[in-house]
Short mmCIF file of C-alpha atoms in Angstrom, two decimals:
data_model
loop_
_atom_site.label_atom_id
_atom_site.label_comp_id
_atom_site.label_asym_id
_atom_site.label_seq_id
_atom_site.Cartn_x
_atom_site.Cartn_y
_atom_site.Cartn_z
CA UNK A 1 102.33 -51.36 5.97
CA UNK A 2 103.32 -52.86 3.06
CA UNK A 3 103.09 -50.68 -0.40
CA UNK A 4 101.41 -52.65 -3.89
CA UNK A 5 103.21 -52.57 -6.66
CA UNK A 6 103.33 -54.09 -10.43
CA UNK A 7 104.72 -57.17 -10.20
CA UNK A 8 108.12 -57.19 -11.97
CA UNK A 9 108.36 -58.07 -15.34
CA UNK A 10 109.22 -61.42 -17.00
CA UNK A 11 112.30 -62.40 -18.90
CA UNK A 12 112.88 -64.85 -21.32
CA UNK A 13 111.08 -67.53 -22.93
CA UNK A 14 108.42 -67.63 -20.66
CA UNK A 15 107.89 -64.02 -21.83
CA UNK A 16 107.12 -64.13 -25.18
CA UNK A 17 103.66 -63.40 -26.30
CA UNK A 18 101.34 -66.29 -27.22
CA UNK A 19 99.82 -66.18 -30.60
CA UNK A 20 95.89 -65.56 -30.73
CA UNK A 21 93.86 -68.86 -32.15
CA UNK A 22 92.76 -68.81 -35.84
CA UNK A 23 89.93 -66.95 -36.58
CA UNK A 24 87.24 -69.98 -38.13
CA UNK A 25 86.88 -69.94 -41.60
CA UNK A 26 82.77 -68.90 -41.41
CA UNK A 27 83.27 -66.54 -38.73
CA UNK A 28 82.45 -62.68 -39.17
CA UNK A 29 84.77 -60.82 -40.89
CA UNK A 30 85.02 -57.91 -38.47
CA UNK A 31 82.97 -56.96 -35.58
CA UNK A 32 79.80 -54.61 -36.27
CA UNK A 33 80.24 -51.11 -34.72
CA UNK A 34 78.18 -49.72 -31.75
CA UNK A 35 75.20 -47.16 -32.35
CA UNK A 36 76.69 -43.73 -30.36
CA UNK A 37 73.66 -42.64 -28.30
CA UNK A 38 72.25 -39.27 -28.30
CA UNK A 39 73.63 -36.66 -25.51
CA UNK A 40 71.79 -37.05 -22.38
CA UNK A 41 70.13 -40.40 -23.61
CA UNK A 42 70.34 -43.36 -21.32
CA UNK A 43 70.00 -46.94 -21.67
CA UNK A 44 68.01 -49.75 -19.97
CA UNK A 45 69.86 -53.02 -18.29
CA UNK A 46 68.26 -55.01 -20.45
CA UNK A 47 69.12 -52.40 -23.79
CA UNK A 48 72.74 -52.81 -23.13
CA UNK A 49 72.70 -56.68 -22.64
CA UNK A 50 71.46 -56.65 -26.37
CA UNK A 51 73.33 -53.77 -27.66
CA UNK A 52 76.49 -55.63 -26.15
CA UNK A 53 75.57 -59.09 -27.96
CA UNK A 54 75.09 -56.94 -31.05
CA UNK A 55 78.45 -55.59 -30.58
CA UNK A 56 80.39 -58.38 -30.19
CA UNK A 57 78.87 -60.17 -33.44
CA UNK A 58 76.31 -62.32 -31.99
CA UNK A 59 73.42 -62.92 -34.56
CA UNK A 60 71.69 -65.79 -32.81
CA UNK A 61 70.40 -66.04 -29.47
CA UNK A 62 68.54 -69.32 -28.42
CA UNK A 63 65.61 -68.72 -25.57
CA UNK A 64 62.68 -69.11 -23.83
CA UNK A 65 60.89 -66.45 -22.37
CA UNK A 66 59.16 -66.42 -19.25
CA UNK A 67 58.29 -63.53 -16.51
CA UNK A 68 61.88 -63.28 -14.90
CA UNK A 69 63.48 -62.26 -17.75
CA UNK A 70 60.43 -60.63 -19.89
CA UNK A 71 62.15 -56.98 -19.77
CA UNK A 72 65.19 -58.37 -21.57
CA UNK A 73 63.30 -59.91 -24.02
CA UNK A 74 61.30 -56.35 -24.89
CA UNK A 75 64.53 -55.32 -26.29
CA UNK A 76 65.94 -58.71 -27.69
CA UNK A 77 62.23 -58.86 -29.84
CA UNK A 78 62.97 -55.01 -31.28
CA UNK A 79 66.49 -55.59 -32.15
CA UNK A 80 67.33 -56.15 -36.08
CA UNK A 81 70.34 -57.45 -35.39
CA UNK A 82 69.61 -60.33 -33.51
CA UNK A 83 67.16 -63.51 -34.36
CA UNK A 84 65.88 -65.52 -31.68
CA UNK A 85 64.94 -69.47 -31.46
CA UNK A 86 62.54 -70.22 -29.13
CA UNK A 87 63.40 -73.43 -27.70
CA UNK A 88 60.68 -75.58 -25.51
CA UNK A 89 63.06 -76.29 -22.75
CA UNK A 90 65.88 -74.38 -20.90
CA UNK A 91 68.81 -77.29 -21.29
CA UNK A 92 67.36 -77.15 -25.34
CA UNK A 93 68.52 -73.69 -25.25
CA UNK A 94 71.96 -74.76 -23.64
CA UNK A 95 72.55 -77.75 -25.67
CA UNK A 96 71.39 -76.01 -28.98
CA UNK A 97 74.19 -72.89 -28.34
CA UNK A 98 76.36 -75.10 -28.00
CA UNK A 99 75.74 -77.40 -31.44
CA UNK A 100 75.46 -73.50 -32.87
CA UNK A 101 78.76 -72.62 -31.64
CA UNK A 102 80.57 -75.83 -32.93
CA UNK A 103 79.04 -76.50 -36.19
CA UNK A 104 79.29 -72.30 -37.02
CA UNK A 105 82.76 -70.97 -35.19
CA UNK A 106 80.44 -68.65 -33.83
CA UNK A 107 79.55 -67.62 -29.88
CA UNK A 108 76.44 -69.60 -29.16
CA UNK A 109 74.14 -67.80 -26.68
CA UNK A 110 71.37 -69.28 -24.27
CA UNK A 111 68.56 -67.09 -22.20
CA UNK A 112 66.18 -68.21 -19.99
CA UNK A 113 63.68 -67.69 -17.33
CA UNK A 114 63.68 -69.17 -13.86
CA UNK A 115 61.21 -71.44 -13.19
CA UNK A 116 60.33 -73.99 -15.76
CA UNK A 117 63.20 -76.49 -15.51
#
Protein backbone atom coordinates (compact mmCIF):
# COMPACT_ATOMS: atom_id res chain seq x y z
CA UNK A 1 0.00 0.00 0.00
CA UNK A 2 1.22 2.97 -1.16
CA UNK A 3 0.99 6.24 1.31
CA UNK A 4 -0.38 9.97 -0.45
CA UNK A 5 1.53 12.63 0.00
CA UNK A 6 1.93 16.50 -1.16
CA UNK A 7 3.53 16.47 -4.14
CA UNK A 8 7.00 18.06 -3.77
CA UNK A 9 7.46 21.48 -4.32
CA UNK A 10 8.64 23.37 -7.44
CA UNK A 11 11.87 25.19 -8.03
CA UNK A 12 12.73 27.78 -10.21
CA UNK A 13 11.21 29.71 -12.85
CA UNK A 14 8.47 27.60 -13.34
CA UNK A 15 7.72 28.47 -9.68
CA UNK A 16 7.12 31.85 -9.55
CA UNK A 17 3.66 33.09 -8.96
CA UNK A 18 1.60 34.36 -11.91
CA UNK A 19 0.24 37.80 -11.61
CA UNK A 20 -3.72 38.07 -11.25
CA UNK A 21 -5.43 39.88 -14.54
CA UNK A 22 -6.37 43.60 -14.25
CA UNK A 23 -9.29 44.32 -12.53
CA UNK A 24 -11.68 46.26 -15.59
CA UNK A 25 -11.88 49.73 -15.26
CA UNK A 26 -16.07 49.65 -14.53
CA UNK A 27 -15.87 46.76 -12.39
CA UNK A 28 -16.95 46.90 -8.58
CA UNK A 29 -14.70 48.34 -6.41
CA UNK A 30 -14.77 45.66 -3.72
CA UNK A 31 -17.02 42.81 -3.17
CA UNK A 32 -20.32 43.45 -1.00
CA UNK A 33 -20.21 41.59 2.36
CA UNK A 34 -22.49 38.62 3.33
CA UNK A 35 -25.63 39.15 5.72
CA UNK A 36 -24.48 36.79 9.05
CA UNK A 37 -27.68 34.80 9.74
CA UNK A 38 -29.33 34.59 12.99
CA UNK A 39 -28.28 31.51 15.43
CA UNK A 40 -30.22 28.53 14.63
CA UNK A 41 -31.57 30.13 11.30
CA UNK A 42 -31.24 28.09 8.17
CA UNK A 43 -31.30 28.76 4.62
CA UNK A 44 -33.16 27.42 1.53
CA UNK A 45 -31.14 25.94 -1.74
CA UNK A 46 -32.49 28.34 -3.64
CA UNK A 47 -31.68 31.39 -0.69
CA UNK A 48 -28.07 30.59 -0.89
CA UNK A 49 -27.84 30.44 -4.78
CA UNK A 50 -28.92 34.21 -4.50
CA UNK A 51 -27.21 35.15 -1.40
CA UNK A 52 -24.00 33.64 -3.16
CA UNK A 53 -24.57 35.79 -6.50
CA UNK A 54 -25.07 38.70 -4.12
CA UNK A 55 -21.84 37.95 -2.59
CA UNK A 56 -19.72 37.70 -5.25
CA UNK A 57 -20.95 41.17 -6.85
CA UNK A 58 -23.41 40.05 -9.29
CA UNK A 59 -26.13 42.80 -9.86
CA UNK A 60 -27.72 41.40 -12.99
CA UNK A 61 -29.14 38.16 -13.63
CA UNK A 62 -30.79 37.50 -17.11
CA UNK A 63 -33.88 34.75 -16.98
CA UNK A 64 -36.85 33.21 -17.73
CA UNK A 65 -38.89 31.62 -15.34
CA UNK A 66 -40.76 28.60 -15.71
CA UNK A 67 -41.96 25.67 -13.15
CA UNK A 68 -38.48 23.86 -12.80
CA UNK A 69 -36.84 26.53 -11.41
CA UNK A 70 -39.90 28.67 -9.82
CA UNK A 71 -38.46 28.15 -6.08
CA UNK A 72 -35.25 29.90 -7.08
CA UNK A 73 -36.90 32.57 -8.53
CA UNK A 74 -39.13 33.23 -5.06
CA UNK A 75 -35.92 34.36 -3.68
CA UNK A 76 -34.20 35.98 -6.82
CA UNK A 77 -37.80 38.32 -7.03
CA UNK A 78 -37.28 39.38 -3.03
CA UNK A 79 -33.69 40.12 -3.28
CA UNK A 80 -32.64 44.04 -3.43
CA UNK A 81 -29.57 43.31 -4.57
CA UNK A 82 -30.17 41.73 -7.65
CA UNK A 83 -32.33 42.98 -10.90
CA UNK A 84 -33.58 40.55 -13.23
CA UNK A 85 -34.23 40.71 -17.24
CA UNK A 86 -36.67 38.58 -18.37
CA UNK A 87 -35.64 37.40 -21.62
CA UNK A 88 -38.28 35.55 -24.14
CA UNK A 89 -35.98 32.74 -24.94
CA UNK A 90 -33.40 30.58 -23.01
CA UNK A 91 -30.25 31.08 -25.65
CA UNK A 92 -31.52 35.17 -25.25
CA UNK A 93 -30.62 34.73 -21.74
CA UNK A 94 -27.19 33.03 -22.71
CA UNK A 95 -26.29 35.29 -25.45
CA UNK A 96 -27.43 38.48 -23.51
CA UNK A 97 -24.90 37.44 -20.27
CA UNK A 98 -22.59 37.18 -22.35
CA UNK A 99 -22.88 40.83 -24.36
CA UNK A 100 -23.39 41.93 -20.38
CA UNK A 101 -20.22 40.46 -19.39
CA UNK A 102 -18.12 41.94 -22.33
CA UNK A 103 -19.45 45.32 -22.81
CA UNK A 104 -19.47 45.76 -18.55
CA UNK A 105 -16.20 43.65 -17.15
CA UNK A 106 -18.74 42.21 -15.12
CA UNK A 107 -19.88 38.24 -14.52
CA UNK A 108 -22.87 37.86 -16.77
CA UNK A 109 -25.41 35.35 -15.37
CA UNK A 110 -28.16 33.22 -17.25
CA UNK A 111 -31.21 31.11 -15.45
CA UNK A 112 -33.60 29.14 -16.93
CA UNK A 113 -36.25 26.57 -16.84
CA UNK A 114 -36.29 23.24 -18.62
CA UNK A 115 -38.62 22.90 -21.11
CA UNK A 116 -39.19 25.73 -23.46
CA UNK A 117 -36.15 25.54 -25.77
Amino acid sequence: MTQLTDPPAATGPAATAVPAPARPANAPAAVPAAVPLAEGAYLTGAEALVRSLETVGVDTVFGIPGGAILPAYDPLMDSTRLRHVLVRHEQGAGHAATGYAQATGRVGVCMATSGPG
